[in-house]
Coordinates of C-alpha atoms and ligand atoms in Angstrom, one line a residue:
M5 CA 105.9 113.9 -200.4
R6 CA 108.5 113.4 -197.7
L7 CA 110.4 116.7 -198.0
K8 CA 107.8 119.1 -198.9
G9 CA 109.1 122.7 -198.9
K10 CA 112.5 121.8 -197.5
V11 CA 115.5 123.5 -198.8
S12 CA 118.4 121.0 -199.7
V13 CA 122.0 121.5 -200.7
V14 CA 123.8 118.5 -202.3
T15 CA 127.4 118.7 -203.1
G16 CA 128.9 116.4 -205.8
A17 CA 125.4 116.7 -207.4
A18 CA 126.5 116.4 -211.1
S19 CA 127.1 112.6 -211.1
G20 CA 126.4 109.3 -209.5
I21 CA 125.0 109.2 -205.8
G22 CA 124.8 113.0 -205.6
R23 CA 122.7 113.2 -208.9
A24 CA 120.4 110.4 -207.8
T25 CA 119.8 111.9 -204.5
A26 CA 119.1 115.3 -206.0
L27 CA 116.5 113.6 -208.2
V28 CA 114.9 111.8 -205.2
F29 CA 114.9 115.0 -203.0
G30 CA 113.1 116.9 -205.9
R31 CA 110.6 114.1 -206.3
E32 CA 109.8 114.3 -202.5
G33 CA 109.1 118.0 -203.0
A34 CA 112.4 119.7 -201.8
K35 CA 114.0 122.6 -203.4
I36 CA 117.4 121.7 -204.4
V37 CA 120.8 123.5 -204.7
L38 CA 123.0 121.4 -206.9
S39 CA 126.6 122.0 -206.4
D40 CA 129.7 120.5 -208.0
V41 CA 133.1 121.4 -209.3
D42 CA 132.0 120.0 -212.8
E43 CA 130.2 122.9 -214.4
K44 CA 129.1 120.9 -217.6
K45 CA 127.7 117.9 -216.0
G46 CA 126.1 120.2 -213.3
A47 CA 124.4 122.0 -216.0
E48 CA 123.0 118.8 -217.5
T49 CA 121.7 117.5 -214.1
L50 CA 120.1 121.0 -213.5
E51 CA 118.3 120.8 -216.8
E52 CA 117.1 117.2 -216.3
I53 CA 115.8 118.2 -212.8
K54 CA 114.1 121.3 -214.1
K55 CA 112.4 119.3 -216.9
L56 CA 110.9 117.2 -214.2
G57 CA 109.3 120.4 -212.7
Y58 CA 111.4 120.6 -209.6
E59 CA 112.8 123.8 -208.2
A60 CA 116.6 123.9 -208.4
I61 CA 119.6 126.1 -209.0
F62 CA 123.3 125.2 -209.7
V63 CA 126.2 126.8 -207.8
R64 CA 129.6 125.7 -209.0
T65 CA 131.7 124.8 -205.9
D66 CA 135.0 123.2 -205.0
V67 CA 134.2 121.9 -201.6
S68 CA 137.9 122.0 -200.6
K69 CA 138.0 125.8 -201.0
E70 CA 136.7 127.7 -197.9
D71 CA 135.7 130.8 -199.8
E72 CA 133.6 128.8 -202.3
V73 CA 131.8 126.8 -199.8
K74 CA 131.0 130.0 -197.9
L75 CA 129.5 131.4 -201.1
L76 CA 127.5 128.3 -201.7
V77 CA 125.8 128.5 -198.3
Q78 CA 125.2 132.2 -198.8
E79 CA 123.8 131.9 -202.4
S80 CA 121.6 128.9 -201.2
A81 CA 120.2 130.8 -198.3
E82 CA 119.5 133.9 -200.5
A83 CA 117.8 131.8 -203.3
F84 CA 115.5 129.8 -201.1
G85 CA 115.3 131.7 -197.8
G86 CA 117.3 129.2 -195.7
I87 CA 118.7 125.6 -195.6
D88 CA 117.1 122.5 -194.0
I89 CA 119.1 119.7 -195.5
L90 CA 122.9 119.3 -196.4
F91 CA 124.0 116.2 -198.3
N92 CA 127.8 116.6 -198.0
N93 CA 128.7 114.2 -200.6
A94 CA 131.5 115.4 -203.0
G95 CA 134.4 113.0 -203.0
V96 CA 137.3 111.4 -204.9
G97 CA 139.1 108.2 -205.1
N98 CA 142.7 108.1 -205.0
S99 CA 145.7 106.9 -207.1
N100 CA 146.5 103.4 -206.1
V101 CA 149.9 103.4 -204.4
R102 CA 151.4 102.2 -201.1
L103 CA 151.6 104.6 -198.3
A104 CA 155.3 105.1 -198.3
D105 CA 155.1 105.9 -202.1
L106 CA 152.3 108.4 -201.7
S107 CA 153.1 112.1 -202.4
V108 CA 152.0 114.6 -199.9
E109 CA 150.2 116.4 -202.7
E110 CA 148.0 113.4 -203.4
W111 CA 147.3 113.0 -199.6
D112 CA 146.4 116.7 -199.5
R113 CA 144.2 116.5 -202.6
V114 CA 142.1 113.6 -201.3
V115 CA 141.9 114.6 -197.6
D116 CA 141.1 118.3 -198.7
I117 CA 138.0 117.1 -200.8
N118 CA 136.8 114.2 -198.8
L119 CA 137.2 115.3 -195.1
K120 CA 138.1 119.0 -195.1
G121 CA 135.2 119.6 -197.6
V122 CA 132.8 117.9 -195.4
F123 CA 134.0 120.1 -192.5
L124 CA 133.6 123.1 -194.5
G125 CA 130.1 122.2 -195.5
M126 CA 129.0 121.7 -192.0
K127 CA 130.9 124.8 -190.6
Y128 CA 129.0 127.2 -192.9
V129 CA 125.6 125.3 -193.1
I130 CA 125.1 124.8 -189.2
P131 CA 124.7 128.5 -188.5
E132 CA 122.1 128.7 -191.3
M133 CA 120.2 125.7 -189.9
M134 CA 120.3 127.2 -186.4
K135 CA 118.4 130.3 -187.8
R136 CA 115.7 127.9 -188.7
G137 CA 115.7 125.9 -185.5
G138 CA 117.3 122.8 -186.9
G139 CA 118.0 120.6 -189.9
S140 CA 119.5 117.4 -191.1
I141 CA 123.0 117.0 -192.4
I142 CA 124.1 113.7 -194.2
N143 CA 127.9 113.2 -194.8
T144 CA 129.0 110.6 -197.2
S145 CA 131.6 108.1 -195.7
S146 CA 132.2 104.8 -197.1
L147 CA 132.6 101.0 -196.4
L148 CA 136.3 102.1 -196.6
G149 CA 135.7 104.3 -193.6
F150 CA 135.2 101.1 -191.5
K151 CA 137.7 98.8 -193.3
G152 CA 141.3 99.4 -194.4
K153 CA 142.1 98.4 -198.0
K154 CA 145.4 98.2 -199.7
Y155 CA 146.7 101.2 -201.6
L156 CA 143.9 103.5 -200.3
A157 CA 145.6 105.5 -197.4
P158 CA 144.1 108.9 -198.0
Y159 CA 140.7 107.6 -198.9
N160 CA 140.6 105.3 -195.9
A161 CA 141.7 108.0 -193.5
S162 CA 139.4 110.7 -195.0
K163 CA 136.4 108.4 -194.9
G164 CA 137.1 107.1 -191.4
G165 CA 137.5 110.8 -190.4
V166 CA 134.1 111.5 -191.7
I167 CA 132.5 108.9 -189.3
L168 CA 133.9 110.6 -186.1
L169 CA 133.4 114.2 -187.6
T170 CA 129.8 113.2 -188.0
Q171 CA 129.6 112.1 -184.4
N172 CA 131.3 115.2 -183.2
A173 CA 128.8 117.4 -184.9
A174 CA 126.0 115.4 -183.7
V175 CA 126.9 115.8 -180.1
E176 CA 127.7 119.5 -180.3
Y177 CA 124.5 120.4 -182.2
G178 CA 121.8 117.9 -181.3
T179 CA 120.1 120.2 -178.7
K180 CA 120.0 122.9 -181.5
G181 CA 117.6 120.6 -183.6
I182 CA 120.4 119.5 -185.9
R183 CA 120.8 115.9 -186.6
V184 CA 124.0 114.8 -188.3
N185 CA 124.4 111.3 -189.8
A186 CA 126.7 109.6 -192.5
V187 CA 125.8 107.1 -195.2
A188 CA 128.6 104.6 -195.8
P189 CA 128.2 103.0 -199.3
G190 CA 129.8 99.8 -200.4
V191 CA 130.6 99.4 -204.2
I192 CA 128.1 101.5 -206.0
D193 CA 127.9 101.7 -209.8
T194 CA 129.1 105.3 -210.6
P195 CA 132.1 106.7 -212.5
I196 CA 134.3 106.8 -209.3
V197 CA 134.8 103.0 -209.6
D198 CA 135.8 103.1 -213.3
Q199 CA 139.3 102.3 -212.3
W200 CA 138.1 98.7 -211.4
R201 CA 135.8 98.4 -214.5
E202 CA 138.5 97.9 -217.2
D203 CA 139.5 94.4 -216.1
D204 CA 136.6 91.9 -216.0
R205 CA 138.1 89.8 -213.3
I206 CA 138.7 92.7 -210.9
W207 CA 135.3 94.1 -211.6
K208 CA 133.6 90.8 -210.8
A209 CA 135.7 90.4 -207.6
V210 CA 134.9 94.0 -206.4
T211 CA 131.2 93.8 -207.1
T212 CA 130.5 90.3 -205.8
S213 CA 132.4 90.4 -202.6
N214 CA 129.4 91.0 -200.5
A215 CA 126.4 89.1 -199.1
L216 CA 124.1 90.1 -202.0
G217 CA 126.7 89.2 -204.7
R218 CA 126.1 92.3 -206.8
V219 CA 127.0 96.0 -207.2
G220 CA 124.8 98.6 -205.5
T221 CA 123.0 101.3 -207.4
P222 CA 123.0 105.1 -206.6
D223 CA 119.2 105.0 -206.0
E224 CA 119.9 102.5 -203.2
I225 CA 122.1 105.1 -201.5
A226 CA 119.7 108.0 -202.4
N227 CA 116.9 106.2 -200.7
T228 CA 118.9 105.9 -197.5
V229 CA 119.8 109.6 -197.6
L230 CA 116.2 110.5 -198.1
F231 CA 115.3 108.5 -194.9
L232 CA 118.0 110.4 -193.1
A233 CA 117.0 113.7 -194.5
S234 CA 113.4 113.3 -193.5
D235 CA 111.6 113.4 -190.2
E236 CA 111.1 109.6 -190.4
S237 CA 114.7 109.5 -188.9
S238 CA 113.9 112.0 -186.2
Y239 CA 115.5 110.1 -183.4
I240 CA 118.6 109.1 -185.3
T241 CA 121.8 111.1 -185.0
G242 CA 125.6 110.6 -184.9
T243 CA 125.3 107.3 -186.8
S244 CA 126.9 106.1 -190.0
I245 CA 124.5 103.7 -191.9
L246 CA 126.4 101.1 -194.1
V247 CA 124.7 100.5 -197.4
D248 CA 127.0 97.9 -198.6
G249 CA 125.0 94.8 -199.6
G250 CA 126.7 93.1 -196.6
A251 CA 130.2 93.7 -197.7
L252 CA 131.6 94.4 -194.2
T253 CA 130.2 91.2 -192.9
Y254 CA 131.2 89.1 -195.8
Ligands
LIG1373 N1 130.6 104.7 -205.8 C1 131.1 104.1 -204.8 O1 131.4 102.9 -204.9 C2 131.3 104.8 -203.6 C3 131.4 104.0 -202.4 C4 131.7 104.6 -201.1 C5 131.7 105.9 -201.1 N2 131.5 106.6 -202.1 C6 131.4 108.1 -202.0 O2 130.3 108.7 -202.6 C7 130.4 110.0 -202.9 C8 129.9 110.2 -204.3 O3 130.6 109.6 -205.3 P1 130.1 108.8 -206.5 O4 130.2 107.4 -206.5 O5 128.8 109.3 -206.8 O6 131.1 109.3 -207.6 P2 131.1 110.3 -208.8 O7 132.4 110.4 -209.3 O8 130.0 109.9 -209.8 O9 130.6 111.7 -208.2 C9 131.4 112.4 -207.5 C10 131.1 113.9 -207.9 O10 131.9 114.7 -207.0 C11 132.3 115.8 -207.7 N3 133.5 116.3 -207.1 C12 134.9 115.9 -207.1 N4 135.7 116.8 -206.5 C13 134.9 117.8 -206.1 C14 135.2 119.0 -205.5 N5 136.6 119.3 -205.1 N6 134.2 119.8 -205.2 C15 133.0 119.6 -205.5 N7 132.6 118.5 -206.2 C16 133.6 117.6 -206.5 C17 132.7 115.3 -209.1 O11 132.7 116.2 -210.1 C18 131.4 114.3 -209.3 O12 130.4 114.9 -209.8 C19 132.0 110.3 -202.6 O13 132.2 111.0 -201.5 C20 132.5 108.9 -202.7 O14 133.8 108.8 -202.0 C21 131.2 106.1 -203.5

């Protein structure tokens, strides 16, 4: 078991990449705090995880709300005695409009969840990790944090921001034993990409525009997050690992 006895917090754990990672963390011996804004799907994931015999709780959290993130960290530390791993993963896509037509409300919604949410998670978890002498934080960026794409201004900006925020936290807290990295998925088969699924031609184009010629699975991201969470990556910090089937180089 690669995470035996570790306490992990996973945001956006009710679906897709977060859910798959929570299952992998459990399999590897970690205690898991599942967190999501979606209470119903969160409860379903919790039930599934408990059936497998893993130790877990669910805390409903909107990652864009400071008081809720603060409470998430408090409740996690109280439940399991501290925090070793944070997978700062909750995120949303954006409505597909050109920058000049984008409302300020839509900009704020996406950036508040995808970027401010990552900041808040680190702001409150880092002091908890320092009490334990260290920890590992994994933030979710995206291929679209490396590369601009039409009609995705707030998504591009927020995911690019995650890459540099990751570097910032890595250099500020490395000597405190806290490693901070990001995972940058390409197109992964989860509900967030449903907007492209409706049209067969678009789906084919989106999912095959990479060196491997196929869409990725949530488990393929979860395995990378597991590596970054575990001591196997003990000399890796400040980096953003692309898991995109070779899409950026395609
Ligand atoms: N699937 C992809 O192709 C892809 C590619 C690159 C990056 N990502 C990123 O991966 C992460 C996970 O996405 P996914 O693909 O698993 O999608 P998903 O929609 O399956 O999961 C996202 C989860 O985040 C939760 N969430 C949304 N807003 C929230 C909020 N304010 N507070 C707390 N939880 C909230 C949702 O309820 C959902 O359970 C996101 O950050 C996303 O941007 C996904």
